[in-house]
Amino acid sequence: MKQGRIIIVSGPSGVGKGTVLKEVMKNNPALRFSVSATTRKIRPGEIDGVHYYYIDKPRFEKMLENHEMLEHAEYAGNYYGTPEKAVNDALAQGISVVLEIEVQGALQVMLRRPDAISIFIAPPSYNELGRRLNGRGDTPPDVAAERLHIAVQECLNAPKYQYTIINDTVSEAAAQIQAILTAEACRSEYTTIQLKEDE
Ligand code: ADP
Ligand code: 5GP
């Protein structure tokens, strides 16, 4: 059985992580998306248990206390975290898991799980990121301005990731992630050669 891998995907809010990952997951149905817990309010169109588990702050803190999170971070005034059990269960079945998380959490996972694949998605330019954030229609201008401000700091952390992708077009970015996944699956330490003759 092939070993499951953790695939960390980070990048500023609005860069297109969700859009690109949707394309990648469509072409890789065996990949599993890790559903995070968050204290932020649900957005129109989002579904509890699909996009996030929407929980309150005391519940989130309880999960932290019980060591139920693989990583967590505070981002723009809300908590976000990856429930660890679901990740471990998938890996134990040989299923690779995509964590779409921000930089502070990604750095925690890189330390705790050094075999994780880490990918940073960057925008083609600052102005284009602003256009995408504001064009999404679900982010008020003051929230978008705060996220744009955080984005600069996030991009400065890109060199800490194994791979950086510029999301110019969705199809190109998805193809680049596919190329990374294909190459990673061929790494010698994850490949078993059958040396015995067929029975
Ligand atoms: P994130 O998940 O990183 O917050 P989204 O996937 O929600 O970002 O994308 C933010 C907005 O940018 C959406 O309106 C999406 O359609 C648009 N978008 C994503 N990728 C591209 C791209 N390569 N070119 C133009 N617009 C894009
Ligand atoms: P949003 O509110 O736009 O859904 O997410 C805000 C930021 O939090 C994004 O950068 C997103 O990738 C990140 N995020 C989502 N889930 C998690 C998580 O479980 N942990 C961490 N550290 N960040 C997360």
PDB file of C-alpha atoms and ligand atoms in Angstrom:
ATOM      1  CA  MET A   1       0.000   0.000   0.000  1.00  0.00           C
ATOM      2  CA  LYS A   2       1.286   3.466  -0.885  1.00  0.00           C
ATOM      3  CA  GLN A   3       1.833   5.672   2.127  1.00  0.00           C
ATOM      4  CA  GLY A   4      -0.551   8.642   2.590  1.00  0.00           C
ATOM      5  CA  ARG A   5       1.056  12.083   2.716  1.00  0.00           C
ATOM      6  CA  ILE A   6       0.064  15.383   4.269  1.00  0.00           C
ATOM      7  CA  ILE A   7      -0.099  18.100   1.609  1.00  0.00           C
ATOM      8  CA  ILE A   8      -0.006  21.614   3.079  1.00  0.00           C
ATOM      9  CA  VAL A   9      -1.377  24.355   0.818  1.00  0.00           C
ATOM     10  CA  SER A  10      -1.078  27.945   2.037  1.00  0.00           C
ATOM     11  CA  GLY A  11      -1.363  31.368   0.490  1.00  0.00           C
ATOM     12  CA  PRO A  12      -3.013  34.718   1.159  1.00  0.00           C
ATOM     13  CA  SER A  13      -6.770  34.947   1.430  1.00  0.00           C
ATOM     14  CA  GLY A  14      -8.225  35.500  -2.050  1.00  0.00           C
ATOM     15  CA  VAL A  15      -5.185  34.168  -3.949  1.00  0.00           C
ATOM     16  CA  GLY A  16      -7.297  31.341  -5.342  1.00  0.00           C
ATOM     17  CA  LYS A  17      -6.414  28.381  -3.086  1.00  0.00           C
ATOM     18  CA  GLY A  18      -9.986  27.089  -3.037  1.00  0.00           C
ATOM     19  CA  THR A  19     -10.441  27.519  -6.785  1.00  0.00           C
ATOM     20  CA  VAL A  20      -7.165  25.804  -7.707  1.00  0.00           C
ATOM     21  CA  LEU A  21      -7.618  23.007  -5.153  1.00  0.00           C
ATOM     22  CA  LYS A  22     -11.102  22.266  -6.472  1.00  0.00           C
ATOM     23  CA  GLU A  23      -9.515  21.609  -9.874  1.00  0.00           C
ATOM     24  CA  VAL A  24      -6.742  19.460  -8.352  1.00  0.00           C
ATOM     25  CA  MET A  25      -9.179  17.426  -6.209  1.00  0.00           C
ATOM     26  CA  LYS A  26     -11.424  16.846  -9.249  1.00  0.00           C
ATOM     27  CA  ASN A  27      -8.500  15.175 -11.009  1.00  0.00           C
ATOM     28  CA  ASN A  28      -7.374  13.287  -7.868  1.00  0.00           C
ATOM     29  CA  PRO A  29     -10.516  11.804  -6.303  1.00  0.00           C
ATOM     30  CA  ALA A  30      -8.387   9.721  -3.911  1.00  0.00           C
ATOM     31  CA  LEU A  31      -7.179  12.876  -2.125  1.00  0.00           C
ATOM     32  CA  ARG A  32      -8.993  13.875   1.047  1.00  0.00           C
ATOM     33  CA  PHE A  33      -9.627  17.488   2.094  1.00  0.00           C
ATOM     34  CA  SER A  34      -9.098  18.127   5.805  1.00  0.00           C
ATOM     35  CA  VAL A  35     -12.123  19.950   7.244  1.00  0.00           C
ATOM     36  CA  SER A  36     -10.865  22.560   9.715  1.00  0.00           C
ATOM     37  CA  ALA A  37     -12.593  23.908  12.787  1.00  0.00           C
ATOM     38  CA  THR A  38     -13.071  27.670  12.997  1.00  0.00           C
ATOM     39  CA  THR A  39     -14.685  30.255  15.230  1.00  0.00           C
ATOM     40  CA  ARG A  40     -15.399  32.573  12.298  1.00  0.00           C
ATOM     41  CA  LYS A  41     -18.963  33.117  11.131  1.00  0.00           C
ATOM     42  CA  ILE A  42     -20.309  30.952   8.343  1.00  0.00           C
ATOM     43  CA  ARG A  43     -20.379  32.715   4.920  1.00  0.00           C
ATOM     44  CA  PRO A  44     -23.317  32.455   2.505  1.00  0.00           C
ATOM     45  CA  GLY A  45     -22.938  29.273   0.468  1.00  0.00           C
ATOM     46  CA  GLU A  46     -20.765  27.507   3.030  1.00  0.00           C
ATOM     47  CA  ILE A  47     -21.892  24.255   4.661  1.00  0.00           C
ATOM     48  CA  ASP A  48     -21.107  23.195   8.252  1.00  0.00           C
ATOM     49  CA  GLY A  49     -19.040  20.015   8.169  1.00  0.00           C
ATOM     50  CA  VAL A  50     -18.062  20.506   4.524  1.00  0.00           C
ATOM     51  CA  HIS A  51     -16.155  23.810   4.380  1.00  0.00           C
ATOM     52  CA  TYR A  52     -15.482  24.017   8.124  1.00  0.00           C
ATOM     53  CA  TYR A  53     -16.811  22.880  11.467  1.00  0.00           C
ATOM     54  CA  TYR A  54     -18.165  26.168  12.814  1.00  0.00           C
ATOM     55  CA  ILE A  55     -17.689  26.130  16.572  1.00  0.00           C
ATOM     56  CA  ASP A  56     -17.593  28.708  19.348  1.00  0.00           C
ATOM     57  CA  LYS A  57     -14.493  29.858  21.186  1.00  0.00           C
ATOM     58  CA  PRO A  58     -14.999  27.778  24.381  1.00  0.00           C
ATOM     59  CA  ARG A  59     -15.424  24.622  22.283  1.00  0.00           C
ATOM     60  CA  PHE A  60     -12.303  25.466  20.278  1.00  0.00           C
ATOM     61  CA  GLU A  61     -10.332  26.047  23.476  1.00  0.00           C
ATOM     62  CA  LYS A  62     -11.575  22.728  24.853  1.00  0.00           C
ATOM     63  CA  MET A  63     -10.297  20.956  21.721  1.00  0.00           C
ATOM     64  CA  LEU A  64      -6.901  22.613  22.214  1.00  0.00           C
ATOM     65  CA  GLU A  65      -6.849  21.579  25.858  1.00  0.00           C
ATOM     66  CA  ASN A  66      -7.601  17.972  24.844  1.00  0.00           C
ATOM     67  CA  HIS A  67      -4.761  18.053  22.268  1.00  0.00           C
ATOM     68  CA  GLU A  68      -7.238  17.369  19.468  1.00  0.00           C
ATOM     69  CA  MET A  69      -5.618  19.813  17.003  1.00  0.00           C
ATOM     70  CA  LEU A  70      -2.660  18.992  14.763  1.00  0.00           C
ATOM     71  CA  GLU A  71      -2.087  22.762  14.492  1.00  0.00           C
ATOM     72  CA  HIS A  72      -3.982  25.960  15.095  1.00  0.00           C
ATOM     73  CA  ALA A  73      -3.677  29.697  14.619  1.00  0.00           C
ATOM     74  CA  GLU A  74      -5.448  32.966  15.208  1.00  0.00           C
ATOM     75  CA  TYR A  75      -6.123  34.718  11.917  1.00  0.00           C
ATOM     76  CA  ALA A  76      -7.900  38.090  11.595  1.00  0.00           C
ATOM     77  CA  GLY A  77      -9.498  37.717  15.035  1.00  0.00           C
ATOM     78  CA  ASN A  78     -10.699  34.123  14.693  1.00  0.00           C
ATOM     79  CA  TYR A  79      -9.296  30.701  15.570  1.00  0.00           C
ATOM     80  CA  TYR A  80      -8.659  28.059  12.924  1.00  0.00           C
ATOM     81  CA  GLY A  81      -7.375  24.534  13.532  1.00  0.00           C
ATOM     82  CA  THR A  82      -6.936  21.090  11.988  1.00  0.00           C
ATOM     83  CA  PRO A  83      -8.568  18.225  13.931  1.00  0.00           C
ATOM     84  CA  GLU A  84      -5.786  15.637  14.142  1.00  0.00           C
ATOM     85  CA  LYS A  85      -7.763  12.404  14.329  1.00  0.00           C
ATOM     86  CA  ALA A  86      -9.289  12.718  10.854  1.00  0.00           C
ATOM     87  CA  VAL A  87      -5.843  13.342   9.386  1.00  0.00           C
ATOM     88  CA  ASN A  88      -4.293  10.336  11.160  1.00  0.00           C
ATOM     89  CA  ASP A  89      -7.202   8.065  10.215  1.00  0.00           C
ATOM     90  CA  ALA A  90      -6.775   8.939   6.516  1.00  0.00           C
ATOM     91  CA  LEU A  91      -3.001   8.495   6.577  1.00  0.00           C
ATOM     92  CA  ALA A  92      -3.374   5.111   8.282  1.00  0.00           C
ATOM     93  CA  GLN A  93      -5.506   4.019   5.304  1.00  0.00           C
ATOM     94  CA  GLY A  94      -2.889   5.217   2.805  1.00  0.00           C
ATOM     95  CA  ILE A  95      -4.983   8.271   1.890  1.00  0.00           C
ATOM     96  CA  SER A  96      -3.209  11.608   1.349  1.00  0.00           C
ATOM     97  CA  VAL A  97      -4.757  14.634   3.027  1.00  0.00           C
ATOM     98  CA  VAL A  98      -4.811  18.259   1.847  1.00  0.00           C
ATOM     99  CA  LEU A  99      -4.554  20.900   4.586  1.00  0.00           C
ATOM    100  CA  GLU A 100      -5.579  24.328   3.271  1.00  0.00           C
ATOM    101  CA  ILE A 101      -4.181  26.412   6.134  1.00  0.00           C
ATOM    102  CA  GLU A 102      -2.470  29.734   6.783  1.00  0.00           C
ATOM    103  CA  VAL A 103       1.247  30.241   7.425  1.00  0.00           C
ATOM    104  CA  GLN A 104       1.511  29.988  11.259  1.00  0.00           C
ATOM    105  CA  GLY A 105      -0.315  26.651  11.236  1.00  0.00           C
ATOM    106  CA  ALA A 106       1.669  25.425   8.229  1.00  0.00           C
ATOM    107  CA  LEU A 107       4.945  26.054  10.051  1.00  0.00           C
ATOM    108  CA  GLN A 108       3.669  23.987  13.020  1.00  0.00           C
ATOM    109  CA  VAL A 109       2.817  21.061  10.713  1.00  0.00           C
ATOM    110  CA  MET A 110       6.219  21.268   8.966  1.00  0.00           C
ATOM    111  CA  LEU A 111       7.887  20.868  12.385  1.00  0.00           C
ATOM    112  CA  ARG A 112       5.627  18.097  13.668  1.00  0.00           C
ATOM    113  CA  ARG A 113       5.375  16.163  10.387  1.00  0.00           C
ATOM    114  CA  PRO A 114       8.641  16.667   8.491  1.00  0.00           C
ATOM    115  CA  ASP A 115       7.470  14.335   5.711  1.00  0.00           C
ATOM    116  CA  ALA A 116       4.615  16.716   4.775  1.00  0.00           C
ATOM    117  CA  ILE A 117       4.638  18.271   1.304  1.00  0.00           C
ATOM    118  CA  SER A 118       4.400  22.069   1.572  1.00  0.00           C
ATOM    119  CA  ILE A 119       3.141  24.338  -1.218  1.00  0.00           C
ATOM    120  CA  PHE A 120       2.715  28.105  -1.090  1.00  0.00           C
ATOM    121  CA  ILE A 121       0.361  29.735  -3.605  1.00  0.00           C
ATOM    122  CA  ALA A 122       1.282  33.342  -4.371  1.00  0.00           C
ATOM    123  CA  PRO A 123      -0.578  35.986  -6.408  1.00  0.00           C
ATOM    124  CA  PRO A 124       0.824  37.325  -9.703  1.00  0.00           C
ATOM    125  CA  SER A 125       0.829  40.808  -8.097  1.00  0.00           C
ATOM    126  CA  TYR A 126      -0.387  42.717  -5.040  1.00  0.00           C
ATOM    127  CA  ASN A 127      -2.972  44.604  -7.114  1.00  0.00           C
ATOM    128  CA  GLU A 128      -4.358  41.404  -8.619  1.00  0.00           C
ATOM    129  CA  LEU A 129      -4.715  39.910  -5.109  1.00  0.00           C
ATOM    130  CA  GLY A 130      -6.717  42.999  -4.102  1.00  0.00           C
ATOM    131  CA  ARG A 131      -8.960  42.609  -7.143  1.00  0.00           C
ATOM    132  CA  ARG A 132      -9.597  38.925  -6.395  1.00  0.00           C
ATOM    133  CA  LEU A 133     -10.307  39.532  -2.701  1.00  0.00           C
ATOM    134  CA  ASN A 134     -12.730  42.340  -3.440  1.00  0.00           C
ATOM    135  CA  GLY A 135     -14.214  40.593  -6.478  1.00  0.00           C
ATOM    136  CA  ARG A 136     -15.261  37.511  -4.523  1.00  0.00           C
ATOM    137  CA  GLY A 137     -18.281  39.387  -3.238  1.00  0.00           C
ATOM    138  CA  ASP A 138     -18.377  37.797   0.221  1.00  0.00           C
ATOM    139  CA  THR A 139     -15.689  39.910   1.902  1.00  0.00           C
ATOM    140  CA  PRO A 140     -16.530  43.472   3.065  1.00  0.00           C
ATOM    141  CA  PRO A 141     -13.922  46.135   2.032  1.00  0.00           C
ATOM    142  CA  ASP A 142     -12.564  46.594   5.598  1.00  0.00           C
ATOM    143  CA  VAL A 143     -12.085  42.827   6.007  1.00  0.00           C
ATOM    144  CA  ALA A 144     -10.452  42.663   2.551  1.00  0.00           C
ATOM    145  CA  ALA A 145      -8.067  45.500   3.510  1.00  0.00           C
ATOM    146  CA  GLU A 146      -7.049  43.661   6.697  1.00  0.00           C
ATOM    147  CA  ARG A 147      -6.470  40.410   4.777  1.00  0.00           C
ATOM    148  CA  LEU A 148      -4.418  42.259   2.123  1.00  0.00           C
ATOM    149  CA  HIS A 149      -2.241  43.660   4.879  1.00  0.00           C
ATOM    150  CA  ILE A 150      -1.689  40.161   6.362  1.00  0.00           C
ATOM    151  CA  ALA A 151      -0.928  38.871   2.834  1.00  0.00           C
ATOM    152  CA  VAL A 152       2.361  40.776   2.589  1.00  0.00           C
ATOM    153  CA  GLN A 153       3.671  39.109   5.755  1.00  0.00           C
ATOM    154  CA  GLU A 154       2.431  35.721   4.554  1.00  0.00           C
ATOM    155  CA  CYS A 155       4.271  36.022   1.213  1.00  0.00           C
ATOM    156  CA  LEU A 156       7.520  36.768   3.056  1.00  0.00           C
ATOM    157  CA  ASN A 157       7.245  33.223   4.468  1.00  0.00           C
ATOM    158  CA  ALA A 158       7.038  31.552   1.031  1.00  0.00           C
ATOM    159  CA  PRO A 159      10.739  30.484   1.093  1.00  0.00           C
ATOM    160  CA  LYS A 160       9.971  28.234   4.091  1.00  0.00           C
ATOM    161  CA  TYR A 161       7.793  26.042   1.860  1.00  0.00           C
ATOM    162  CA  GLN A 162       9.219  23.334  -0.415  1.00  0.00           C
ATOM    163  CA  TYR A 163       7.316  24.692  -3.422  1.00  0.00           C
ATOM    164  CA  THR A 164       5.936  28.084  -4.479  1.00  0.00           C
ATOM    165  CA  ILE A 165       3.373  28.448  -7.236  1.00  0.00           C
ATOM    166  CA  ILE A 166       2.200  31.711  -8.787  1.00  0.00           C
ATOM    167  CA  ASN A 167      -1.530  31.495  -9.446  1.00  0.00           C
ATOM    168  CA  ASP A 168      -1.636  33.337 -12.752  1.00  0.00           C
ATOM    169  CA  THR A 169      -4.187  31.087 -14.424  1.00  0.00           C
ATOM    170  CA  VAL A 170      -6.137  28.400 -12.573  1.00  0.00           C
ATOM    171  CA  SER A 171      -5.326  25.687 -15.113  1.00  0.00           C
ATOM    172  CA  GLU A 172      -1.574  26.369 -14.999  1.00  0.00           C
ATOM    173  CA  ALA A 173      -1.486  26.489 -11.191  1.00  0.00           C
ATOM    174  CA  ALA A 174      -3.483  23.245 -10.957  1.00  0.00           C
ATOM    175  CA  ALA A 175      -1.126  21.604 -13.476  1.00  0.00           C
ATOM    176  CA  GLN A 176       1.878  22.684 -11.419  1.00  0.00           C
ATOM    177  CA  ILE A 177       0.405  21.189  -8.243  1.00  0.00           C
ATOM    178  CA  GLN A 178      -0.325  18.017 -10.190  1.00  0.00           C
ATOM    179  CA  ALA A 179       3.330  17.908 -11.310  1.00  0.00           C
ATOM    180  CA  ILE A 180       4.471  18.238  -7.681  1.00  0.00           C
ATOM    181  CA  LEU A 181       2.141  15.442  -6.533  1.00  0.00           C
ATOM    182  CA  THR A 182       3.279  13.184  -9.365  1.00  0.00           C
ATOM    183  CA  ALA A 183       6.968  13.786  -8.611  1.00  0.00           C
ATOM    184  CA  GLU A 184       6.462  13.331  -4.853  1.00  0.00           C
ATOM    185  CA  ALA A 185       4.674  10.008  -5.443  1.00  0.00           C
ATOM    186  CA  CYS A 186       7.749   8.815  -7.405  1.00  0.00           C
ATOM    187  CA  ARG A 187      10.261   9.638  -4.664  1.00  0.00           C
ATOM    188  CA  SER A 188      12.339   6.549  -3.928  1.00  0.00           C
ATOM    189  CA  GLU A 189      11.458   6.443  -0.233  1.00  0.00           C
ATOM    190  CA  TYR A 190       7.763   6.124  -1.089  1.00  0.00           C
ATOM    191  CA  THR A 191       8.193   3.537  -3.847  1.00  0.00           C
ATOM    192  CA  THR A 192       8.420  -0.208  -3.296  1.00  0.00           C
ATOM    193  CA  ILE A 193       9.988  -2.327  -6.021  1.00  0.00           C
ATOM    194  CA  GLN A 194       8.618  -5.870  -6.443  1.00  0.00           C
ATOM    195  CA  LEU A 195      11.677  -8.141  -6.586  1.00  0.00           C
ATOM    196  CA  LYS A 196      10.069 -11.577  -6.278  1.00  0.00           C
ATOM    197  CA  GLU A 197       8.977 -13.529  -9.340  1.00  0.00           C
ATOM    198  CA  ASP A 198       5.213 -13.794  -9.873  1.00  0.00           C
ATOM    199  CA  GLU A 199       3.808 -16.985  -8.310  1.00  0.00           C
TER     200      GLU A 199
HETATM  201  P1  ADP B   1      -8.891  31.638  -1.498  1.00  0.00           P
HETATM  202  O1  ADP B   1      -9.469  30.252  -1.352  1.00  0.00           O
HETATM  203  O2  ADP B   1      -7.410  31.623  -1.638  1.00  0.00           O
HETATM  204  O3  ADP B   1      -9.354  32.607  -0.464  1.00  0.00           O
HETATM  205  P2  ADP B   1     -10.658  31.770  -3.827  1.00  0.00           P
HETATM  206  O4  ADP B   1     -10.421  30.425  -4.470  1.00  0.00           O
HETATM  207  O5  ADP B   1     -11.925  31.970  -3.089  1.00  0.00           O
HETATM  208  O6  ADP B   1      -9.410  32.200  -2.916  1.00  0.00           O
HETATM  209  O7  ADP B   1     -10.526  32.851  -5.004  1.00  0.00           O
HETATM  210  C1  ADP B   1     -10.748  34.224  -4.777  1.00  0.00           C
HETATM  211  C2  ADP B   1     -11.318  34.856  -6.051  1.00  0.00           C
HETATM  212  O8  ADP B   1     -10.322  34.872  -7.077  1.00  0.00           O
HETATM  213  C3  ADP B   1     -12.512  34.091  -6.618  1.00  0.00           C
HETATM  214  O9  ADP B   1     -13.471  35.029  -7.111  1.00  0.00           O
HETATM  215  C4  ADP B   1     -11.915  33.268  -7.759  1.00  0.00           C
HETATM  216  O10 ADP B   1     -12.843  33.020  -8.779  1.00  0.00           O
HETATM  217  C5  ADP B   1     -10.799  34.193  -8.249  1.00  0.00           C
HETATM  218  N1  ADP B   1      -9.646  33.487  -8.813  1.00  0.00           N
HETATM  219  C6  ADP B   1      -9.019  32.402  -8.336  1.00  0.00           C
HETATM  220  N2  ADP B   1      -7.969  32.057  -9.117  1.00  0.00           N
HETATM  221  C7  ADP B   1      -7.938  32.956 -10.127  1.00  0.00           C
HETATM  222  C8  ADP B   1      -7.081  33.144 -11.276  1.00  0.00           C
HETATM  223  N3  ADP B   1      -6.053  32.335 -11.528  1.00  0.00           N
HETATM  224  N4  ADP B   1      -7.345  34.182 -12.094  1.00  0.00           N
HETATM  225  C9  ADP B   1      -8.384  35.023 -11.848  1.00  0.00           C
HETATM  226  N5  ADP B   1      -9.241  34.909 -10.794  1.00  0.00           N
HETATM  227  C10 ADP B   1      -9.008  33.871  -9.940  1.00  0.00           C
HETATM  228  P1  5GP B   2     -11.152  31.960   5.534  1.00  0.00           P
HETATM  229  O1  5GP B   2     -11.724  32.712   6.681  1.00  0.00           O
HETATM  230  O2  5GP B   2     -10.943  32.852   4.312  1.00  0.00           O
HETATM  231  O3  5GP B   2     -11.911  30.690   5.202  1.00  0.00           O
HETATM  232  O4  5GP B   2      -9.692  31.473   5.966  1.00  0.00           O
HETATM  233  C1  5GP B   2      -8.767  32.385   6.457  1.00  0.00           C
HETATM  234  C2  5GP B   2      -7.391  31.746   6.468  1.00  0.00           C
HETATM  235  O5  5GP B   2      -7.377  30.676   7.406  1.00  0.00           O
HETATM  236  C3  5GP B   2      -6.978  31.144   5.107  1.00  0.00           C
HETATM  237  O6  5GP B   2      -5.609  31.468   4.882  1.00  0.00           O
HETATM  238  C4  5GP B   2      -7.148  29.660   5.325  1.00  0.00           C
HETATM  239  O7  5GP B   2      -6.262  28.888   4.530  1.00  0.00           O
HETATM  240  C5  5GP B   2      -6.764  29.553   6.784  1.00  0.00           C
HETATM  241  N1  5GP B   2      -7.236  28.318   7.436  1.00  0.00           N
HETATM  242  C6  5GP B   2      -8.331  27.566   7.175  1.00  0.00           C
HETATM  243  N2  5GP B   2      -8.381  26.504   7.982  1.00  0.00           N
HETATM  244  C7  5GP B   2      -7.292  26.548   8.765  1.00  0.00           C
HETATM  245  C8  5GP B   2      -6.762  25.697   9.790  1.00  0.00           C
HETATM  246  O8  5GP B   2      -7.290  24.659  10.152  1.00  0.00           O
HETATM  247  N3  5GP B   2      -5.604  26.099  10.367  1.00  0.00           N
HETATM  248  C9  5GP B   2      -4.945  27.222  10.010  1.00  0.00           C
HETATM  249  N4  5GP B   2      -3.802  27.502  10.632  1.00  0.00           N
HETATM  250  N5  5GP B   2      -5.409  28.038   9.041  1.00  0.00           N
HETATM  251  C10 5GP B   2      -6.560  27.706   8.427  1.00  0.00           C
END
